[in-house]
PDB file of C-alpha atoms in Angstrom:
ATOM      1  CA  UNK A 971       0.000   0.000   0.000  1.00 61.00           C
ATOM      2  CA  UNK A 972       3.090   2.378   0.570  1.00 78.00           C
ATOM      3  CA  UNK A 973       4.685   1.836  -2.492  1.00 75.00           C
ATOM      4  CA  UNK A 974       1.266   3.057  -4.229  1.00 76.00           C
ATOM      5  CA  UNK A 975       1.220   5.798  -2.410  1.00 86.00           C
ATOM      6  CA  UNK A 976       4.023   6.903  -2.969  1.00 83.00           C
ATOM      7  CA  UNK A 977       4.076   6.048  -6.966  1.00 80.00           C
ATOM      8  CA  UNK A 978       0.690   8.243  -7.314  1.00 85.00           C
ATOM      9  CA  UNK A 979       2.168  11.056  -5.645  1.00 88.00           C
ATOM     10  CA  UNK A 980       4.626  11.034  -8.113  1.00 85.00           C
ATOM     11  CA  UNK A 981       2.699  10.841 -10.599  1.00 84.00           C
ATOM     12  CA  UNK A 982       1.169  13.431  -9.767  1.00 90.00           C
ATOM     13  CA  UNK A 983       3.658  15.731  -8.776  1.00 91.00           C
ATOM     14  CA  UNK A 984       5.318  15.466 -12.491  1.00 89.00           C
ATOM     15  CA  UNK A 985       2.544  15.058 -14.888  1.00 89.00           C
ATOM     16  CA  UNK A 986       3.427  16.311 -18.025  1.00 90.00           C
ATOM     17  CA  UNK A 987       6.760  16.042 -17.709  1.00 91.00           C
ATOM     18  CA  UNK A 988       9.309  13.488 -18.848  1.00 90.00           C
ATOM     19  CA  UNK A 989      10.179  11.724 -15.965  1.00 88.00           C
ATOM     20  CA  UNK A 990      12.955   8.751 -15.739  1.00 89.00           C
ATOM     21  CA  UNK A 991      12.298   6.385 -12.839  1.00 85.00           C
ATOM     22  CA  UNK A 992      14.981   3.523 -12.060  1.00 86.00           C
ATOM     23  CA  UNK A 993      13.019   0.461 -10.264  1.00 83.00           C
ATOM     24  CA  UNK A 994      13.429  -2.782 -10.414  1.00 78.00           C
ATOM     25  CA  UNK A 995       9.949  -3.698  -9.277  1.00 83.00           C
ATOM     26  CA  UNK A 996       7.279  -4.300 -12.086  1.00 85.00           C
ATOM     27  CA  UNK A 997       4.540  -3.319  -9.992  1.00 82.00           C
ATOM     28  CA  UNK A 998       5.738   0.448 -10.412  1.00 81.00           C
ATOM     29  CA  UNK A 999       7.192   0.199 -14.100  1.00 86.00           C
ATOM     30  CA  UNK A1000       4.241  -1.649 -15.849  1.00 84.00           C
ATOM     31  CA  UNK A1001       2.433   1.527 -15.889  1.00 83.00           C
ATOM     32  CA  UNK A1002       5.357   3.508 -17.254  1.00 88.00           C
ATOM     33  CA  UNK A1003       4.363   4.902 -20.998  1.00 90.00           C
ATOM     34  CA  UNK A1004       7.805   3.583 -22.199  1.00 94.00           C
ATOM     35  CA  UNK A1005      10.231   0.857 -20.388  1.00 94.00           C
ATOM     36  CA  UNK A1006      13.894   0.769 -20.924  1.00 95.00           C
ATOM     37  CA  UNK A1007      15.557  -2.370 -19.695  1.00 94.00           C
ATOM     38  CA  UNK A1008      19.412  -2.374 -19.733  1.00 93.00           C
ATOM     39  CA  UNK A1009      21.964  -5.408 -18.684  1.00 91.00           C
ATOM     40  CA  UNK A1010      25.550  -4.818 -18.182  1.00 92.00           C
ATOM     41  CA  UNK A1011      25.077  -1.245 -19.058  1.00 94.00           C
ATOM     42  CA  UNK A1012      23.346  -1.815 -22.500  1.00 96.00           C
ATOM     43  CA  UNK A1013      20.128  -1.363 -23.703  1.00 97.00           C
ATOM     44  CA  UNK A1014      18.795  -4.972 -24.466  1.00 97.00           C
ATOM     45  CA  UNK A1015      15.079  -4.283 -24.585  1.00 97.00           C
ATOM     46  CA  UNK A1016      12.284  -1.640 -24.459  1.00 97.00           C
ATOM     47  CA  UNK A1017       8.778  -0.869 -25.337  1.00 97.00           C
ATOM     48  CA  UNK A1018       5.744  -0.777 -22.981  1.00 96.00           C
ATOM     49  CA  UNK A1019       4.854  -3.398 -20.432  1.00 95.00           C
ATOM     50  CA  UNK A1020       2.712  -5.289 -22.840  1.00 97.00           C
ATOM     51  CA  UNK A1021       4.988  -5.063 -25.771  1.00 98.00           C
ATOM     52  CA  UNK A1022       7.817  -6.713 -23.114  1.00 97.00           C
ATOM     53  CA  UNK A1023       5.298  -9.271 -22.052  1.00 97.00           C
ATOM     54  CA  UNK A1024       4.450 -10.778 -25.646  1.00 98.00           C
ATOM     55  CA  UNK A1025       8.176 -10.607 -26.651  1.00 98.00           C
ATOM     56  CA  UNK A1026       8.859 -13.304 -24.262  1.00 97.00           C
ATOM     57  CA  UNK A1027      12.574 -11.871 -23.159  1.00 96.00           C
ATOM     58  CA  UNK A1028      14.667 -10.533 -20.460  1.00 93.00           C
ATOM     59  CA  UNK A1029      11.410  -8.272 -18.848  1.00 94.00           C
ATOM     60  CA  UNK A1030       8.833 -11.362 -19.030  1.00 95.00           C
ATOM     61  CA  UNK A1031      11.477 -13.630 -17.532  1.00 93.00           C
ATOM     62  CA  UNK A1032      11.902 -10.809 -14.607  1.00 91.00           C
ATOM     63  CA  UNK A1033       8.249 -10.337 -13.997  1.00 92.00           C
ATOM     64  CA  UNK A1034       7.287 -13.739 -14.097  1.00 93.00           C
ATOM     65  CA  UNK A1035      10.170 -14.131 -11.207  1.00 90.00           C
ATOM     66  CA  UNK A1036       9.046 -11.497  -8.900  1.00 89.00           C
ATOM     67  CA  UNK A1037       5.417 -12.314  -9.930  1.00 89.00           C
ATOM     68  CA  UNK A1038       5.911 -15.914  -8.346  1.00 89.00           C
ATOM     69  CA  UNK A1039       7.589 -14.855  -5.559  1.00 85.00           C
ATOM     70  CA  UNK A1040       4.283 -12.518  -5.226  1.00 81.00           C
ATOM     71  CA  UNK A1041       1.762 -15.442  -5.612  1.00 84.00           C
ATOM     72  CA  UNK A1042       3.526 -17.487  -3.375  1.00 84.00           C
ATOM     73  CA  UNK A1043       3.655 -14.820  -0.265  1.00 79.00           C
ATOM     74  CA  UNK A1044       7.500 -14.144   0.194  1.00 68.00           C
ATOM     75  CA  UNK A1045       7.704 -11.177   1.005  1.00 60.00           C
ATOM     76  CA  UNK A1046      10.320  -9.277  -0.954  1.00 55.00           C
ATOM     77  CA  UNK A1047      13.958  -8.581  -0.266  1.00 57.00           C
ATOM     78  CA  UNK A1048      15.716  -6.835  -2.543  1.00 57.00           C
ATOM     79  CA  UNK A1049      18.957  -9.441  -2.213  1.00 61.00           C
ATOM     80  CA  UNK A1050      17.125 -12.176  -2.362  1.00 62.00           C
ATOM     81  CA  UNK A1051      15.672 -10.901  -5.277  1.00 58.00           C
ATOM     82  CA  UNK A1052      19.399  -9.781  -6.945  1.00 59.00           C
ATOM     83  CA  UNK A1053      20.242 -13.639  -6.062  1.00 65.00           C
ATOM     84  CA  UNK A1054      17.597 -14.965  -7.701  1.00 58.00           C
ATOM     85  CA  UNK A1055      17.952 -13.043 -10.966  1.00 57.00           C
ATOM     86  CA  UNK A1056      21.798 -13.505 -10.294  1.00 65.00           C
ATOM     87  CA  UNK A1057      20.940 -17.367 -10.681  1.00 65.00           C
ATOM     88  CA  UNK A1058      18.370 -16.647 -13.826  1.00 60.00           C
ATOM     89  CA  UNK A1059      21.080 -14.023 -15.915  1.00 59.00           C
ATOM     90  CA  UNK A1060      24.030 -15.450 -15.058  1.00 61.00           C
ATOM     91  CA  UNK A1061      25.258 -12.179 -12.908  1.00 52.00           C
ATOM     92  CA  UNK A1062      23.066  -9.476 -14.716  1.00 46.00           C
ATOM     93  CA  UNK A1063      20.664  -7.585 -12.756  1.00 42.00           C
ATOM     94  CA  UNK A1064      23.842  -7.100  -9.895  1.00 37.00           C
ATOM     95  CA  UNK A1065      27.184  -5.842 -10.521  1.00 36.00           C
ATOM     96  CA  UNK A1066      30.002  -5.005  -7.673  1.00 32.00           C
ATOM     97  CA  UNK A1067      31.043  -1.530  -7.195  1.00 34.00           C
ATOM     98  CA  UNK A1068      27.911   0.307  -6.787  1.00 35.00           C
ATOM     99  CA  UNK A1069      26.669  -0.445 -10.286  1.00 36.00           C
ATOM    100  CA  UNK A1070      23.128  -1.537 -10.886  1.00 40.00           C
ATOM    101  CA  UNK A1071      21.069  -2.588 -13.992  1.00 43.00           C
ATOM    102  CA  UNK A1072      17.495  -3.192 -14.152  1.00 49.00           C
ATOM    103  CA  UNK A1073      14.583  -1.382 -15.521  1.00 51.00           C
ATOM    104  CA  UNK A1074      13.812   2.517 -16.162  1.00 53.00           C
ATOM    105  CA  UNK A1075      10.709   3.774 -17.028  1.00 55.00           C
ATOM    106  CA  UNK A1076       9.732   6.990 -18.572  1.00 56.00           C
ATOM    107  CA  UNK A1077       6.963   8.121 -17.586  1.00 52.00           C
ATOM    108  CA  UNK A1078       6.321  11.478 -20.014  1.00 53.00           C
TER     109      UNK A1078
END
């Protein structure tokens, strides 16, 4: 319920304006108007959620992941999660020294 709250507000606070948000969870970036999804620092797929969905890649794979962990009640932590996608990608999704790649949404 938070993490609605909070994603409304900021909606609302920059409608109509081009806004880049960096999340990896899917419940905020499916609603995003355009989703970037980068591995290793590249750009390997974007389009909107249900463009991502049907094209059966890197996104679906994600979202079907955290959508499971979801259904089944874990609750999330965010390393668990990084080890888990670790385990799926091979190391993308986490990277040492600060570095992070996921999904960014725009939302203009």
């Amino acid at each position: 319920r938070g993490e609605a709250e909070i994603f409304e507000r900021l909606l609302e606070a920059t409608r109509g304006r081009t806004t880049i948000l960096i999340s990896h969870r899917f419940s905020t970036v499916r609603h995003a108007d355009r989703i970037v999804v980068i591995e290793h620092g590249e750009v390997v797929e974007q389009g909107t959620h249900a463009e991502l969905m049907a094209a059966g890649g890197r996104y679906r794979t994600m979202f079907d992941l955290q959508a499971a962990r979801f259904a089944a009640g874990l609750e999330e932590d965010d390393d668990e999660l990084d080890e888990e996608f670790e385990r799926e990608f091979g190391g993308a999704g986490h990277e040492s020294g600060g570095g992070h790649d996921g999904t960014e949404a725009d939302h203009g």
